[in-house]
Short mmCIF file of C-alpha atoms in Angstrom, two decimals:
data_model
loop_
_atom_site.label_atom_id
_atom_site.label_comp_id
_atom_site.label_asym_id
_atom_site.label_seq_id
_atom_site.Cartn_x
_atom_site.Cartn_y
_atom_site.Cartn_z
CA MET A 1 67.18 -46.30 -284.67
CA PRO A 2 70.14 -45.87 -281.91
CA LYS A 3 70.82 -48.16 -279.64
CA VAL A 4 69.13 -47.29 -275.97
CA LEU A 5 72.06 -47.98 -272.34
CA VAL A 6 70.23 -49.25 -269.98
CA SER A 7 72.54 -49.43 -267.35
CA PHE A 8 71.81 -50.95 -263.63
CA ILE A 9 74.29 -52.03 -260.49
CA LEU A 10 73.20 -55.94 -259.50
CA LEU A 11 73.34 -54.65 -255.88
CA ILE A 12 73.01 -51.37 -254.47
CA VAL A 13 76.07 -50.05 -252.30
CA LEU A 14 77.20 -47.06 -251.79
CA PHE A 15 80.85 -47.28 -252.71
CA SER A 16 83.80 -45.57 -250.70
CA CYS A 17 86.94 -43.78 -252.39
CA LYS A 18 88.97 -46.90 -252.77
CA GLU A 19 86.20 -49.28 -253.89
CA ALA A 20 85.50 -46.79 -256.86
CA SER A 21 88.74 -47.35 -257.53
CA THR A 22 88.32 -51.35 -258.25
CA ILE A 23 86.19 -50.44 -260.65
CA ASP A 24 86.76 -50.79 -264.13
CA LYS A 25 85.76 -48.65 -267.55
CA SER A 26 83.04 -50.56 -269.62
CA HIS A 27 84.29 -52.84 -271.75
CA THR A 28 82.22 -54.98 -274.15
CA LEU A 29 81.09 -58.55 -273.88
CA LYS A 30 79.00 -60.35 -277.05
CA PHE A 31 77.68 -63.11 -277.99
CA LYS A 32 77.20 -63.32 -282.18
CA LYS A 33 75.33 -66.08 -283.80
CA SER A 34 78.29 -67.24 -285.05
CA ASN A 35 80.22 -68.28 -281.77
CA ILE A 36 77.62 -71.09 -281.27
CA ILE A 37 78.75 -74.25 -279.38
CA ASP A 38 78.75 -77.16 -281.05
CA LEU A 39 77.44 -80.19 -278.58
CA PRO A 40 74.51 -81.92 -277.10
CA PHE A 41 73.53 -80.71 -274.38
CA ILE A 42 71.69 -82.55 -271.72
CA GLY A 43 72.13 -80.10 -268.53
CA HIS A 44 73.40 -80.49 -265.27
CA GLY A 45 72.47 -82.46 -261.93
CA VAL A 46 73.40 -84.08 -259.62
CA GLN A 47 74.52 -87.20 -257.63
CA TRP A 48 72.32 -88.93 -255.00
CA SER A 49 72.55 -91.94 -253.69
CA ALA A 50 69.50 -93.81 -251.68
CA TYR A 51 71.31 -93.67 -248.38
CA PRO A 52 72.75 -97.70 -247.67
CA HIS A 53 72.93 -96.50 -243.97
CA ALA A 54 69.54 -95.73 -243.50
CA ASP A 55 67.29 -97.25 -246.09
CA SER A 56 66.41 -100.43 -243.60
CA ASP A 57 66.01 -101.64 -239.79
CA GLU A 58 68.79 -103.45 -240.84
CA ALA A 59 71.10 -100.47 -241.85
CA GLU A 60 74.30 -98.99 -239.64
CA TRP A 61 72.10 -96.20 -238.26
CA GLY A 62 68.65 -97.82 -238.27
CA PHE A 63 65.48 -96.72 -241.00
CA LEU A 64 66.32 -93.06 -240.45
CA MET A 65 64.68 -92.56 -244.01
CA THR A 66 61.22 -91.78 -242.98
CA ASP A 67 58.54 -90.75 -245.64
CA GLU A 68 58.70 -87.14 -243.75
CA LYS A 69 62.42 -87.32 -244.88
CA TRP A 70 61.65 -88.25 -248.42
CA ASN A 71 59.21 -85.85 -248.88
CA GLU A 72 61.12 -83.15 -247.52
CA LEU A 73 64.30 -84.04 -249.97
CA TYR A 74 61.48 -83.71 -252.89
CA LYS A 75 60.55 -80.23 -251.66
CA ARG A 76 64.13 -79.24 -252.10
CA LEU A 77 64.43 -81.50 -255.33
CA ASP A 78 62.24 -78.90 -257.29
CA PHE A 79 63.71 -76.08 -256.64
CA VAL A 80 67.22 -77.31 -257.47
CA ASN A 81 65.62 -78.82 -260.44
CA PRO A 82 68.76 -81.52 -261.77
CA HIS A 83 68.24 -82.81 -265.28
CA ILE A 84 70.05 -85.38 -264.94
CA ILE A 85 71.37 -87.71 -261.45
CA ARG A 86 73.27 -90.12 -261.51
CA VAL A 87 72.28 -92.90 -259.01
CA MET A 88 74.94 -95.35 -258.30
CA ASP A 89 74.65 -98.72 -256.09
CA VAL A 90 75.85 -102.29 -254.90
CA SER A 91 73.97 -104.95 -255.05
CA THR A 92 74.89 -106.18 -251.97
CA TRP A 93 73.49 -103.11 -250.41
CA ARG A 94 70.36 -103.59 -252.47
CA TYR A 95 69.58 -107.35 -253.58
CA TYR A 96 72.28 -109.52 -253.64
CA LYS A 97 72.06 -112.43 -251.36
CA GLY A 98 75.88 -114.26 -252.09
CA LEU A 99 76.33 -117.78 -253.89
CA ASP A 100 73.90 -120.76 -253.99
CA GLU A 101 75.73 -124.19 -253.72
CA ASN A 102 76.52 -123.83 -257.31
CA ASN A 103 77.88 -121.00 -256.92
CA GLN A 104 75.29 -119.22 -258.42
CA PRO A 105 73.74 -115.75 -257.72
CA ILE A 106 70.33 -115.52 -254.49
CA LEU A 107 69.22 -112.46 -256.19
CA ASP A 108 65.52 -111.11 -254.24
CA PHE A 109 64.25 -107.55 -255.53
CA ASN A 110 61.62 -107.59 -252.94
CA THR A 111 63.96 -105.93 -249.89
CA GLN A 112 62.88 -103.16 -247.76
CA GLU A 113 66.52 -101.33 -249.40
CA VAL A 114 65.05 -102.05 -253.18
CA LYS A 115 61.87 -100.55 -252.11
CA SER A 116 64.07 -97.47 -250.39
CA LEU A 117 65.84 -97.18 -253.84
CA TYR A 118 62.39 -97.05 -255.23
CA LYS A 119 61.68 -93.17 -253.53
CA LEU A 120 64.10 -91.84 -255.26
CA LEU A 121 63.59 -93.81 -258.23
CA ASP A 122 59.80 -92.18 -258.32
CA TYR A 123 60.64 -89.06 -258.08
CA CYS A 124 63.25 -88.94 -261.17
CA GLN A 125 60.37 -91.00 -262.81
CA LYS A 126 57.86 -88.21 -261.97
CA LYS A 127 60.11 -85.68 -263.19
CA ASP A 128 61.15 -87.15 -266.57
CA ILE A 129 65.08 -86.74 -265.21
CA THR A 130 67.18 -87.86 -266.78
CA VAL A 131 69.38 -91.08 -264.90
CA LEU A 132 72.44 -92.18 -265.48
CA PHE A 133 72.60 -95.79 -262.95
CA GLY A 134 75.27 -98.16 -261.99
CA GLU A 135 77.20 -100.24 -259.59
CA TRP A 136 80.06 -98.77 -257.92
CA GLY A 137 81.76 -102.42 -258.87
CA ALA A 138 81.65 -106.23 -258.25
CA PRO A 139 80.00 -107.46 -255.25
CA GLY A 140 83.02 -109.27 -254.26
CA LEU A 141 84.50 -106.08 -253.56
CA TRP A 142 82.36 -105.55 -251.01
CA GLU A 143 82.64 -109.63 -249.46
CA THR A 144 84.14 -110.10 -246.47
CA ASP A 145 84.48 -113.70 -246.23
CA LYS A 146 86.80 -113.72 -249.34
CA ASN A 147 85.66 -116.86 -251.39
CA PRO A 148 87.48 -117.62 -254.18
CA ASN A 149 84.01 -117.55 -255.96
CA ASN A 150 83.39 -114.41 -255.37
CA ILE A 151 81.86 -112.10 -257.84
CA ASN A 152 84.74 -109.79 -258.00
CA ARG A 153 85.33 -109.17 -261.99
CA ALA A 154 83.90 -106.77 -264.46
CA ASP A 155 84.10 -109.38 -266.75
CA ASP A 156 82.21 -112.28 -264.73
CA VAL A 157 79.50 -113.41 -266.74
CA ARG A 158 77.28 -113.77 -263.15
CA TRP A 159 77.49 -110.30 -262.61
CA ILE A 160 76.15 -109.23 -266.14
CA GLU A 161 73.66 -111.28 -265.51
CA MET A 162 72.69 -109.77 -262.22
CA ILE A 163 72.65 -106.15 -263.99
CA THR A 164 70.29 -107.38 -266.43
CA LYS A 165 68.23 -109.14 -263.99
CA TYR A 166 67.59 -105.57 -261.86
CA LEU A 167 67.40 -103.59 -264.83
CA ASP A 168 64.42 -105.74 -265.89
CA HIS A 169 63.32 -105.32 -262.95
CA LEU A 170 63.43 -101.61 -262.69
CA ILE A 171 62.89 -100.64 -265.71
CA ILE A 172 59.97 -103.21 -267.17
CA LYS A 173 58.28 -104.32 -263.87
CA LYS A 174 58.19 -101.27 -261.79
CA GLY A 175 58.28 -99.08 -265.32
CA TYR A 176 61.21 -96.27 -264.13
CA THR A 177 62.17 -95.72 -267.61
CA CYS A 178 63.94 -92.87 -266.22
CA ILE A 179 66.80 -95.22 -266.05
CA LYS A 180 68.19 -93.81 -269.37
CA TYR A 181 71.89 -94.88 -268.75
CA TYR A 182 74.15 -97.30 -267.40
CA ASN A 183 77.30 -97.32 -265.58
CA LEU A 184 79.43 -99.80 -265.38
CA VAL A 185 82.14 -99.91 -262.19
CA ASN A 186 82.41 -96.46 -261.01
CA GLU A 187 85.84 -95.00 -261.82
CA PRO A 188 87.94 -98.17 -263.22
CA ASN A 189 91.12 -96.74 -263.88
CA GLY A 190 91.46 -96.04 -259.75
CA TYR A 191 92.90 -98.96 -257.75
CA TRP A 192 90.04 -98.23 -255.32
CA ALA A 193 87.83 -99.82 -258.21
CA SER A 194 87.17 -103.63 -258.61
CA THR A 195 88.98 -103.77 -261.82
CA ASP A 196 92.08 -101.45 -260.72
CA GLY A 197 92.74 -100.12 -263.27
CA ASP A 198 92.31 -103.61 -265.43
CA TRP A 199 90.86 -102.26 -269.49
CA GLU A 200 90.97 -105.40 -270.52
CA GLN A 201 88.86 -106.73 -267.99
CA TRP A 202 86.33 -103.25 -268.00
CA LYS A 203 86.70 -103.33 -271.52
CA THR A 204 84.78 -106.64 -271.87
CA GLY A 205 82.73 -106.75 -268.97
CA TYR A 206 81.19 -103.80 -270.71
CA GLN A 207 80.59 -105.73 -274.00
CA LEU A 208 79.34 -108.47 -272.38
CA LEU A 209 76.69 -106.25 -270.65
CA ASN A 210 75.92 -104.74 -273.84
CA ASN A 211 75.24 -107.94 -275.60
CA ALA A 212 73.19 -109.05 -272.75
CA LEU A 213 71.18 -105.66 -272.88
CA LYS A 214 70.08 -106.68 -276.75
CA SER A 215 69.95 -109.79 -275.61
CA LYS A 216 66.77 -109.20 -273.60
CA GLY A 217 65.29 -106.33 -275.37
CA LEU A 218 66.64 -103.77 -272.25
CA ASN A 219 68.71 -101.66 -275.01
CA LYS A 220 65.80 -99.98 -276.27
CA TYR A 221 65.57 -98.20 -272.44
CA VAL A 222 68.68 -98.21 -271.49
CA THR A 223 72.46 -97.62 -273.13
CA LEU A 224 76.17 -97.60 -271.69
CA ALA A 225 77.60 -94.62 -270.62
CA GLY A 226 81.55 -94.82 -270.16
CA PRO A 227 84.28 -94.66 -269.08
CA ASP A 228 83.90 -93.18 -266.15
CA ALA A 229 87.31 -92.74 -265.51
CA VAL A 230 89.31 -89.86 -262.93
CA THR A 231 91.23 -88.43 -265.61
CA GLN A 232 93.64 -86.94 -263.13
CA TRP A 233 95.15 -89.79 -261.77
CA ASN A 234 97.27 -92.41 -263.22
CA HIS A 235 97.20 -96.12 -261.79
CA PRO A 236 101.06 -96.93 -260.48
CA THR A 237 100.89 -100.08 -261.93
CA HIS A 238 98.71 -100.44 -264.96
CA PRO A 239 100.33 -98.61 -267.96
CA LYS A 240 97.04 -97.06 -269.28
CA LYS A 241 96.73 -93.53 -268.76
CA ALA A 242 93.82 -92.00 -267.24
CA GLU A 243 93.32 -90.02 -270.30
CA ASP A 244 93.83 -93.06 -272.48
CA TRP A 245 90.93 -94.56 -270.67
CA VAL A 246 88.65 -91.95 -272.25
CA TYR A 247 90.47 -91.77 -275.60
CA SER A 248 90.16 -95.79 -275.63
CA THR A 249 86.53 -96.01 -275.27
CA ILE A 250 85.87 -93.19 -278.28
CA THR A 251 88.52 -95.94 -280.79
CA ASP A 252 87.33 -99.06 -279.43
CA LEU A 253 83.69 -98.51 -278.14
CA ASP A 254 81.70 -95.84 -279.40
CA SER A 255 79.20 -98.22 -281.39
CA ILE A 256 77.99 -99.53 -278.20
CA THR A 257 78.78 -96.23 -275.93
CA ALA A 258 75.55 -93.76 -275.77
CA LEU A 259 77.01 -91.31 -273.49
CA TYR A 260 80.74 -90.21 -272.60
CA ASP A 261 81.50 -89.14 -269.38
CA PHE A 262 84.17 -88.76 -266.62
CA HIS A 263 84.90 -87.79 -263.39
CA ILE A 264 86.37 -84.17 -262.53
CA TYR A 265 88.06 -82.91 -258.78
CA ALA A 266 89.79 -79.82 -259.82
CA ASP A 267 91.86 -77.43 -257.31
CA GLN A 268 91.30 -73.58 -257.40
CA GLU A 269 94.35 -72.79 -259.86
CA LEU A 270 93.11 -75.00 -262.57
CA ILE A 271 89.60 -72.82 -262.33
CA ARG A 272 90.46 -69.69 -261.23
CA THR A 273 93.08 -68.80 -264.15
CA GLY A 274 90.66 -70.43 -266.81
CA ASN A 275 92.71 -73.11 -267.65
CA PHE A 276 89.81 -75.67 -266.95
CA GLN A 277 88.36 -75.35 -270.42
CA THR A 278 91.87 -76.10 -272.09
CA TYR A 279 92.23 -79.04 -270.49
CA LEU A 280 88.71 -80.20 -271.73
CA THR A 281 89.18 -79.51 -274.83
CA PRO A 282 91.18 -82.24 -275.96
CA PHE A 283 88.58 -84.15 -274.62
CA THR A 284 85.96 -83.03 -276.36
CA THR A 285 87.07 -82.52 -279.50
CA GLU A 286 87.95 -86.31 -279.68
CA VAL A 287 84.20 -86.53 -277.91
CA LYS A 288 82.47 -84.04 -280.80
CA LYS A 289 83.95 -86.41 -284.08
CA THR A 290 81.47 -89.34 -282.76
CA LYS A 291 78.39 -86.45 -281.79
CA LYS A 292 77.49 -88.25 -278.81
CA PRO A 293 77.09 -85.88 -276.01
CA LEU A 294 80.01 -86.26 -273.17
CA ILE A 295 79.42 -85.11 -269.41
CA LEU A 296 81.28 -85.06 -266.25
CA GLY A 297 79.29 -87.58 -264.03
CA GLU A 298 81.45 -86.48 -260.97
CA LEU A 299 82.55 -82.72 -260.33
CA GLY A 300 83.72 -81.22 -257.46
CA MET A 301 86.76 -78.97 -256.18
CA LYS A 302 89.77 -80.54 -254.10
CA TYR A 303 91.40 -77.70 -253.14
CA SER A 304 95.47 -77.48 -253.29
CA GLY A 305 98.82 -75.96 -250.83
CA ASP A 306 97.35 -73.81 -247.99
CA LEU A 307 93.62 -74.68 -248.83
CA LYS A 308 94.33 -78.07 -248.59
CA GLU A 309 95.61 -78.00 -245.78
CA GLU A 310 93.16 -76.01 -243.99
CA ASN A 311 90.47 -78.45 -245.26
CA LEU A 312 92.04 -81.48 -243.84
CA LYS A 313 92.51 -79.04 -240.87
CA LYS A 314 88.97 -78.66 -240.78
CA GLY A 315 87.33 -82.21 -241.39
CA LYS A 316 89.08 -83.15 -238.24
CA ALA A 317 87.85 -80.95 -236.10
CA ASP A 318 84.71 -82.00 -237.46
CA PRO A 319 83.90 -85.17 -235.25
CA PHE A 320 81.06 -85.97 -238.17
CA ALA A 321 84.19 -85.55 -241.07
CA GLY A 322 85.95 -88.09 -242.72
CA PRO A 323 88.68 -85.90 -243.22
CA ASP A 324 90.56 -87.57 -245.96
CA ASP A 325 87.63 -87.26 -248.29
CA SER A 326 85.21 -84.35 -248.11
CA SER A 327 85.01 -81.16 -248.76
CA MET A 328 84.75 -78.81 -245.86
CA PHE A 329 84.65 -76.00 -247.62
CA VAL A 330 80.63 -76.88 -248.82
CA TYR A 331 80.45 -74.15 -245.99
CA ASP A 332 82.08 -71.24 -247.49
CA TYR A 333 80.60 -68.68 -249.74
CA PHE A 334 83.69 -69.26 -252.64
CA TYR A 335 82.70 -72.98 -252.86
CA GLY A 336 79.90 -71.62 -255.08
CA VAL A 337 81.86 -69.45 -257.43
CA ASP A 338 84.02 -72.11 -257.88
CA MET A 339 81.44 -74.95 -258.78
CA ALA A 340 79.51 -72.51 -261.17
CA ASP A 341 82.98 -71.04 -262.96
CA ALA A 342 83.88 -74.64 -263.51
CA ALA A 343 80.47 -75.77 -264.84
CA ILE A 344 80.82 -72.83 -267.12
CA GLN A 345 84.17 -73.81 -268.26
CA SER A 346 82.99 -76.99 -268.95
CA MET A 347 80.16 -75.87 -271.03
CA LEU A 348 82.13 -73.43 -273.44
CA ALA A 349 84.70 -76.34 -273.77
CA GLY A 350 81.80 -78.13 -275.28
CA VAL A 351 80.61 -80.57 -272.20
CA GLY A 352 77.15 -81.34 -272.31
CA GLY A 353 76.25 -81.08 -268.68
CA ALA A 354 78.34 -81.77 -265.13
CA VAL A 355 76.83 -84.30 -262.32
CA ALA A 356 78.04 -82.11 -259.07
CA TRP A 357 79.10 -84.52 -256.71
CA ASP A 358 77.12 -84.70 -254.72
CA LEU A 359 73.95 -83.82 -253.18
CA ASP A 360 73.56 -84.87 -249.33
CA ASP A 361 77.06 -85.81 -246.77
CA ALA A 362 73.93 -88.63 -244.95
CA MET A 363 74.40 -90.27 -248.24
CA HIS A 364 77.63 -91.85 -247.77
CA THR A 365 80.39 -92.38 -245.80
CA VAL A 366 84.80 -93.46 -246.06
CA GLY A 367 84.77 -96.34 -247.57
CA ASP A 368 81.28 -96.91 -247.22
CA LEU A 369 81.41 -98.93 -243.65
CA GLY A 370 78.82 -96.89 -241.91
CA GLU A 371 81.09 -94.91 -239.76
CA LYS A 372 78.95 -92.04 -238.22
CA SER A 373 82.39 -90.40 -237.97
CA GLN A 374 83.68 -90.88 -241.94
CA LEU A 375 80.37 -88.93 -243.37
CA LYS A 376 81.27 -88.01 -246.62
CA LYS A 377 80.90 -84.09 -246.43
CA TRP A 378 80.65 -82.86 -250.33
CA GLY A 379 77.03 -81.96 -250.10
CA MET A 380 74.57 -78.97 -250.28
CA TRP A 381 73.05 -80.41 -246.75
CA ASN A 382 72.75 -83.44 -244.41
CA ILE A 383 69.06 -84.31 -244.61
CA LEU A 384 69.08 -86.03 -241.12
CA ALA A 385 71.50 -82.97 -239.32
CA GLU A 386 69.89 -84.20 -236.41
CA GLU A 387 71.68 -87.58 -236.02
CA PHE A 388 75.17 -85.11 -236.72
CA GLY A 389 75.12 -82.55 -234.40
CA ASN A 390 71.61 -80.92 -234.80
CA LEU A 391 73.16 -78.19 -236.75
CA GLU A 392 71.28 -75.53 -238.30
CA VAL A 393 74.12 -75.48 -241.33
CA ASP A 394 73.72 -78.72 -241.56
CA LYS A 395 70.11 -78.63 -241.66
CA ILE A 396 69.48 -75.84 -244.44
CA PRO A 397 70.89 -75.63 -248.03
CA ARG A 398 74.19 -74.56 -248.02
CA PRO A 399 75.93 -71.25 -250.07
CA TRP A 400 76.56 -73.41 -253.26
CA SER A 401 73.71 -75.05 -253.45
CA TYR A 402 72.17 -71.41 -254.95
CA SER A 403 74.35 -71.23 -257.46
CA TRP A 404 74.13 -74.84 -258.69
CA THR A 405 70.43 -73.90 -258.91
CA LEU A 406 70.45 -71.54 -261.26
CA LEU A 407 72.83 -73.56 -263.64
CA CYS A 408 70.65 -75.88 -263.61
CA ASN A 409 67.21 -73.85 -263.65
CA LEU A 410 68.91 -71.59 -266.02
CA PHE A 411 70.73 -73.82 -268.74
CA PRO A 412 67.71 -76.13 -269.83
CA PRO A 413 68.39 -79.56 -271.86
CA ASN A 414 68.80 -78.84 -275.72
CA THR A 415 69.74 -75.14 -274.85
CA LYS A 416 71.92 -73.61 -277.71
CA LEU A 417 75.19 -72.18 -275.97
CA TYR A 418 76.97 -69.19 -277.48
CA LYS A 419 80.49 -68.33 -276.58
CA PRO A 420 81.95 -64.75 -276.08
CA GLU A 421 84.05 -62.33 -277.19
CA PHE A 422 85.86 -59.75 -274.80
CA SER A 423 87.11 -56.73 -276.18
CA ILE A 424 89.67 -56.90 -273.54
CA LYS A 425 92.10 -59.98 -272.60
CA ASN A 426 91.76 -61.02 -268.79
CA ASP A 427 91.77 -64.58 -267.15
CA SER A 428 89.37 -63.77 -264.79
CA ILE A 429 85.87 -63.56 -265.89
CA ARG A 430 83.81 -66.43 -267.91
CA ALA A 431 80.87 -66.16 -269.69
CA ILE A 432 78.10 -67.80 -271.82
CA ALA A 433 75.33 -67.35 -273.61
CA SER A 434 71.93 -70.07 -273.10
CA ILE A 435 69.40 -69.52 -275.83
CA THR A 436 65.69 -71.39 -276.52
CA ASP A 437 63.31 -71.45 -277.94
CA LYS A 438 61.31 -69.88 -275.22
CA SER A 439 63.96 -68.90 -272.68
CA VAL A 440 67.70 -66.77 -272.82
CA THR A 441 70.16 -66.53 -269.81
CA LEU A 442 73.74 -64.71 -269.58
CA ALA A 443 75.90 -65.84 -266.73
CA VAL A 444 79.13 -64.14 -266.27
CA VAL A 445 81.74 -65.54 -263.32
CA ASN A 446 83.81 -62.90 -261.93
CA GLN A 447 87.12 -64.50 -259.98
CA SER A 448 88.93 -61.03 -259.71
CA GLU A 449 89.48 -59.12 -256.82
CA GLY A 450 87.79 -56.19 -258.54
CA TYR A 451 84.32 -54.90 -259.87
CA LYS A 452 84.30 -55.92 -263.67
CA THR A 453 81.37 -53.63 -265.87
CA PHE A 454 80.67 -54.53 -269.56
CA ASN A 455 78.40 -53.59 -272.19
CA ILE A 456 76.81 -56.84 -273.25
CA GLY A 457 75.74 -56.73 -276.65
CA THR A 458 73.33 -60.39 -278.86
CA GLU A 459 73.45 -59.30 -282.22
CA ALA A 460 69.65 -59.63 -281.45
CA LEU A 461 69.64 -63.29 -280.52
CA ILE A 462 67.78 -61.68 -277.20
CA LYS A 463 64.38 -60.65 -278.35
CA SER A 464 62.24 -58.30 -276.41
CA GLN A 465 61.14 -59.74 -273.34
CA ASN A 466 61.11 -58.93 -268.65
CA LEU A 467 65.13 -60.14 -267.77
CA TYR A 468 65.90 -61.50 -264.16
CA VAL A 469 68.84 -60.84 -262.11
CA TYR A 470 70.55 -63.33 -259.85
CA GLU A 471 72.91 -62.66 -258.28
CA TYR A 472 74.89 -65.37 -256.45
CA VAL A 473 76.93 -62.40 -253.99
CA ASP A 474 78.73 -63.09 -250.63
CA GLU A 475 76.16 -62.68 -247.85
CA LYS A 476 73.25 -60.53 -249.62
CA ARG A 477 71.71 -63.78 -251.81
CA ALA A 478 67.86 -63.06 -252.79
CA LEU A 479 66.29 -66.26 -251.18
CA ASN A 480 62.88 -67.32 -251.03
CA THR A 481 61.24 -69.12 -247.64
CA HIS A 482 63.20 -72.31 -248.22
CA GLY A 483 66.86 -71.50 -249.34
CA PHE A 484 66.91 -71.14 -252.73
CA PRO A 485 67.40 -68.61 -255.29
CA VAL A 486 65.08 -65.84 -256.16
CA PRO A 487 65.54 -62.55 -258.47
CA SER A 488 67.54 -59.37 -256.75
CA LYS A 489 65.44 -57.55 -259.51
CA SER A 490 63.99 -57.57 -263.11
CA PHE A 491 63.75 -54.92 -265.92
CA GLU A 492 62.41 -54.80 -269.46
CA TYR A 493 64.92 -56.11 -271.98
CA ASN A 494 64.08 -54.24 -275.71
CA GLU A 495 65.40 -55.82 -278.82
CA ASN A 496 68.70 -53.98 -280.15
CA GLU A 497 69.17 -52.67 -276.55
CA VAL A 498 72.47 -51.99 -275.04
CA VAL A 499 73.26 -53.58 -271.13
CA ASN A 500 75.66 -52.50 -269.74
CA ILE A 501 76.29 -54.33 -266.62
CA THR A 502 78.71 -54.29 -263.37
CA VAL A 503 79.74 -57.34 -261.59
CA GLN A 504 81.15 -57.80 -258.17
CA PRO A 505 84.72 -59.34 -256.86
CA ARG A 506 84.12 -63.68 -256.91
CA SER A 507 80.53 -63.61 -257.63
CA VAL A 508 78.50 -65.09 -260.42
CA LEU A 509 75.87 -63.04 -262.23
CA PHE A 510 72.98 -64.55 -264.25
CA LEU A 511 70.52 -62.77 -266.63
CA SER A 512 67.83 -64.89 -267.72
CA SER A 513 64.13 -64.33 -269.12
CA ILE A 514 63.10 -67.28 -266.63
CA LEU A 515 61.70 -66.93 -263.47
CA LEU A 516 62.30 -68.79 -260.24
CA LYS A 517 59.91 -68.24 -257.26
#
């Protein structure tokens, strides 16, 4: 039976002669059964913290996280549909009340702050979302008295005991079995971490925690994730390079590691040139040998050159932003293209999911000191926008939430992923296919300044069904009344047809059998 060519243009526009001249002739983009990507795929998600500055009457901003605020968050998360959520906390924010006369920890799991954390975990439990849980660092890092007996190290057995008691309370007593993985110390290779880049200290603490989980029977519910290092930054005094934190976790700690993760804050050159996939491949090659999943535990964009200067300028002009730790381009359309491109390249390299940093501006301040002028602005919105200028752009979902919502919804856990084959060599187009028993999704990123047209072939990977078109394009996105993605159009696909698509400049296109409403 001859193949039928189904043609459609993603957005109906009238091209000027100049615009028409930028459209490439049609090239081929094929997805073959032989090009399956061998990886355990968890899915994409977000970093979500329990609002330490607004979670109780004693919090720096007061008890602002009302039931109304939580319910609005639940509605928005229903649309985003994350499959993994990273929840990092600090014991002193929730349950640790200092040391007794014998220098043993005083713990209280009945605080207002712990009950605020329940609001977050209630949602994850109800929605069956995998939680990567942990604490930013040893509690002594947040103590101001500088007591020599403070718990400052990852290998302090008092902290290990605290962690296991807390997990026992959350998982066994409260039933939060959504907590599947535990992360000991955020970015332990950094000078800002409680470990201050000390590999041996972190490794010992990691092993002690594993033994403690086993001894208390908690390992049936929660296992370890690591190393959580940020791989682009080497400690100035410790000899162990950042990348070797990943490789050493594989060689030394694989038997007790259930999930590998590390952090990436990419600049525009690494992403837009397509070199992010190349950067990740050495890591994924080694992790693949373990047959364990690998995720990017934090993923965000930190721009370089002129964009870095512009970001700093915007941060300084914002009365609520901490300019040294904010990505002010979350307000801009192109951030959503770059984040989608980064996620797609990570999947192509064999990464099993990415956790976007982060969900909400209201979660963290620089140094987590609670200064209202030092928000870490990286979020999809600010749920406490009324407290911070009452601006509409902070109340509603920002542009990049659109493309990230599509990545979460259209690439479900345990999907089979396929690499593309292009008929022409290019460094501005990325594409990937997701196939399950129930759904199919194709995603294409165009980082170039011109329109790109492709005939897409799939070797009958796609069965006859309705396909929906989702377009992340500047200022003309199809939205529901809550500001989240809906299809711009749909068409009926018949098996063995060839689909002809034109992808607009600096945009992301999704074709999927999954209907979002």
